[in-house]
Amino acid sequence: MLLEISHLTVRYEKAVLINDLTLSVDTGELVSLVGPNGAGKSTTLRAISGLVAWEREIKRRSTSGDIFLDGTVTFDGERIEAIPAHEIVRRGLVLCPERRRPFREMTVLENLLAGAYLQKDKRKSRETLEKVYALFPVLKERTRQISGTLSGGEQQMLAIGRALMSEPQLLCIDEPSTGLAPIMRQEVFAKIEEIKRLGITILLVEQEVSTVFKLAARNYVLSSGKLIAHGRGEELLKDETLRKTYLGM
Amino acid sequence: MNILITGLITGSMLALLAIGFSLIFGVARIVNIAHTAFYMIAAYTIYFLSAKLGVSPFWAMLIAVAVVVALGLLAYRFLIDPIREHEAAVLIATIALAMIMQEAMLLIFTGDYLTVSALIQGFFVVGGVKVFHQQVLTFVVVLIILAALWLLLMKTNLGLAIRSTAEDREVANLMGMNESRLAMITMAISVALAGLTGAVIVPLAVVSPFMWMEPLIIMMAVVVLGGLGSIKGSFVAAYILGFTEALVVFLIPKGAFLKGSVALSIMILVLLLRPEGLFGVSFEEER
């Protein structure tokens, strides 16, 4: 297994955001994490990408409440749950965050280069850049454009492209389709499939369950920080209560 | 003509100070009230080295910048960094730091007004106004420093990381940028800019333990006008304020007494009419 989360619990003060979560992602898979708002999907991604560990460091220093993290996260055979975010990227795990969050004042190219920050070999980052441009031709057309002026869909492509610039083994994407027009959503999903075909493992958090279930081989359903169900899309959809209560379909 | 020269020089000095202040605020959310106190320290170091020890002014300036950077890093490491996540505490700590530096200078050098001789003597006359060579030199050096800073920020990997962290430190973290290391580097750059400002301005100014207060207030006005954390904003606003100040001093009778109030009035107006400043970005709330 490339990624194994075992009995992960995350608590902010008294609020339990993730409760005893166990899941795994194998190399080459596209796995989804679905569930209602506040189910702990984003927190799961933040925990494995090191943002929770980083935030805990900050809170400890400011004594403004504590974050509690228990359980283990193993990536590529190494325990990573206590490692801060900036150290995790170089191990090949990257998060494309919620709400895209491009560096809005910088150009498209600068955003992409920021993604390749750790790659000191300029020739290699040049090569990766060409791959990203091949995947997202629209970014190549807009190299010099300030990213804050891109459309929502383009910003999403940029955010994914920026994450890919770190040459990840595992790409975590948090709600890529939120706030996009239907056509743009389809395009984003098509790109995600294409990335999977490039051999990159993907852990996808999404609201749009119907599309995701077609895309992902396996799906984890979360609610209130707990794992509710796990399986192939069509199996999960057969369960009436699950469909109505947790998937909103 | 006088207005133009004074405006340019004041503006350039303010730009250097305000950009340094903006940088460390942008990257680490540190409001460093002691910023201009570092500028005072640089001025005193140059005075001490050149007037007392006879070191050549050029070397005195370089040593002064080095001293200020060392002091800045010490202050960062032992005073600011441990309480960095408490914004109010940082504010109070840096006010205290400025006071300590002021009192230390008062003890060592007394409160007497001191001066440092110009690097190059002489002047030329343009449009009936004496322009001292030192003024030209100061202006040119400031432009060179600004250009170097621009290159550092826009063309290097370090600059990219600094700008990324300033914009969104969480995402910068995800890209592998070590935020606390960058904060330290930025602190060094920031106080180096304060030191350099002190160094270039010292032949034109009077050195005293209280010389940090007035520029501090005007610098704050610049930062507010330009938009907190915006480097471009600081740059433009610095010249706007520099020229406004020069205009007031030269065109209004007894205008010199109004200098401080002009900056403050602009600050209040900006806060009332456009709190985000000229180029300000409304910061996204961090979780």
XYZ file of C-alpha atoms in Angstrom, chain A residues 39-192:
154
model
C -17.622 14.959 7.572
C -13.868 15.393 8.012
C -12.841 14.863 4.384
C -10.716 17.988 4.139
C -9.263 17.408 7.588
C -8.206 13.937 6.477
C -6.315 15.420 3.548
C -4.859 18.132 5.781
C -3.706 15.503 8.236
C -1.901 13.364 5.679
C -0.306 16.340 3.904
C 1.144 17.594 7.183
C -0.948 20.731 7.572
C -2.485 19.483 10.799
C 0.963 18.724 12.241
C 2.134 22.174 11.168
C -0.912 23.871 12.619
C -0.396 21.964 15.866
C 3.140 23.382 16.041
C 1.754 26.912 15.687
C -0.998 26.400 18.238
C 1.475 24.995 20.729
C 3.553 28.116 20.423
C 0.634 30.456 20.758
C -1.095 28.415 23.486
C -4.375 29.107 21.718
C -5.776 25.663 22.159
C -4.351 22.338 21.241
C -4.733 19.969 18.353
C -4.714 16.328 19.178
C -3.644 13.794 16.594
C -3.592 10.071 17.274
C -3.126 7.015 15.084
C -0.689 6.536 12.255
C -0.281 7.658 8.667
C 2.184 5.612 6.643
C 3.315 6.767 3.228
C 5.595 4.619 1.114
C 6.619 2.642 4.205
C 7.381 5.679 6.365
C 5.412 7.087 9.309
C 4.521 10.674 8.427
C 1.753 11.790 10.808
C 4.049 14.048 12.837
C 6.000 15.511 9.915
C 5.133 19.124 8.991
C 3.802 19.921 5.514
C 6.928 21.391 3.941
C 8.821 18.179 4.703
C 6.131 15.917 3.273
C 6.134 17.275 -0.266
C 9.648 16.044 -0.909
C 8.504 12.522 -0.048
C 6.134 12.590 -3.014
C 2.800 13.398 -1.405
C 1.159 16.662 -2.356
C -2.166 18.317 -1.607
C -4.042 20.475 -4.090
C -6.029 22.482 -1.548
C -9.678 23.359 -1.271
C -10.800 26.569 -3.034
C -7.799 26.142 -5.411
C -5.853 28.970 -3.732
C -3.471 30.032 -6.489
C -0.945 32.713 -5.549
C -3.230 35.352 -6.991
C -0.688 38.149 -7.399
C 1.763 35.993 -9.293
C 1.741 34.895 -12.909
C 0.714 31.428 -14.058
C 4.359 30.532 -14.685
C 5.446 31.775 -11.253
C 2.724 29.698 -9.632
C 3.926 26.608 -11.458
C 7.562 27.305 -10.582
C 6.546 27.710 -6.947
C 5.191 24.167 -7.183
C 8.642 22.996 -8.286
C 10.329 24.883 -5.445
C 12.146 21.817 -4.104
C 13.430 20.728 -7.514
C 16.854 22.365 -7.621
C 17.657 20.875 -11.033
C 16.310 23.556 -13.369
C 16.403 21.257 -16.395
C 14.178 18.744 -14.665
C 11.645 21.340 -13.565
C 11.635 22.605 -17.152
C 10.717 19.075 -18.300
C 7.962 18.777 -15.712
C 6.682 22.178 -16.792
C 6.384 20.938 -20.375
C 4.420 17.895 -19.153
C 2.059 20.117 -17.184
C 1.628 22.383 -20.208
C 0.879 19.350 -22.356
C -1.803 18.312 -19.897
C -3.220 21.832 -19.550
C -2.629 23.695 -22.838
C -4.690 26.612 -21.504
C -1.985 27.303 -18.908
C 0.639 27.513 -21.608
C -1.433 30.118 -23.436
C -1.620 32.155 -20.246
C 1.928 31.804 -18.964
C 2.357 35.498 -18.235
C -1.136 36.199 -16.990
C -1.651 37.146 -13.334
C -3.393 34.115 -11.902
C -5.947 36.124 -9.931
C -7.492 37.120 -13.265
C -8.030 33.545 -14.480
C -11.490 32.000 -14.530
C -12.441 29.539 -11.806
C -11.860 26.536 -14.039
C -8.484 27.830 -15.165
C -7.511 28.475 -11.561
C -8.384 24.880 -10.749
C -6.209 23.651 -13.627
C -3.444 25.893 -12.322
C -3.790 24.555 -8.779
C -3.587 20.966 -10.035
C -0.727 21.861 -12.362
C 1.138 23.528 -9.519
C 0.729 20.418 -7.376
C 1.962 18.235 -10.248
C 5.101 20.373 -10.546
C 6.390 18.731 -7.360
C 6.346 15.395 -9.251
C 4.172 13.589 -6.712
C 3.525 9.867 -6.364
C 0.289 10.604 -4.562
C -1.828 13.603 -5.475
C -4.580 14.590 -3.031
C -7.208 16.869 -4.546
C -9.733 18.651 -2.347
C -13.077 19.466 -3.978
C -11.881 20.443 -7.444
C -15.343 20.871 -8.954
C -16.861 23.127 -6.291
C -18.043 26.448 -7.691
C -17.424 25.555 -11.325
C -19.833 25.574 -14.257
C -21.029 22.083 -15.319
C -18.928 22.054 -18.500
C -15.838 23.073 -16.565
C -16.524 20.331 -14.021
C -16.552 17.694 -16.713
C -13.272 19.017 -18.034
C -11.655 18.970 -14.583
C -12.785 15.368 -14.068
C -11.455 14.426 -17.505
C -8.080 15.913 -16.546
C -8.043 13.985 -13.289
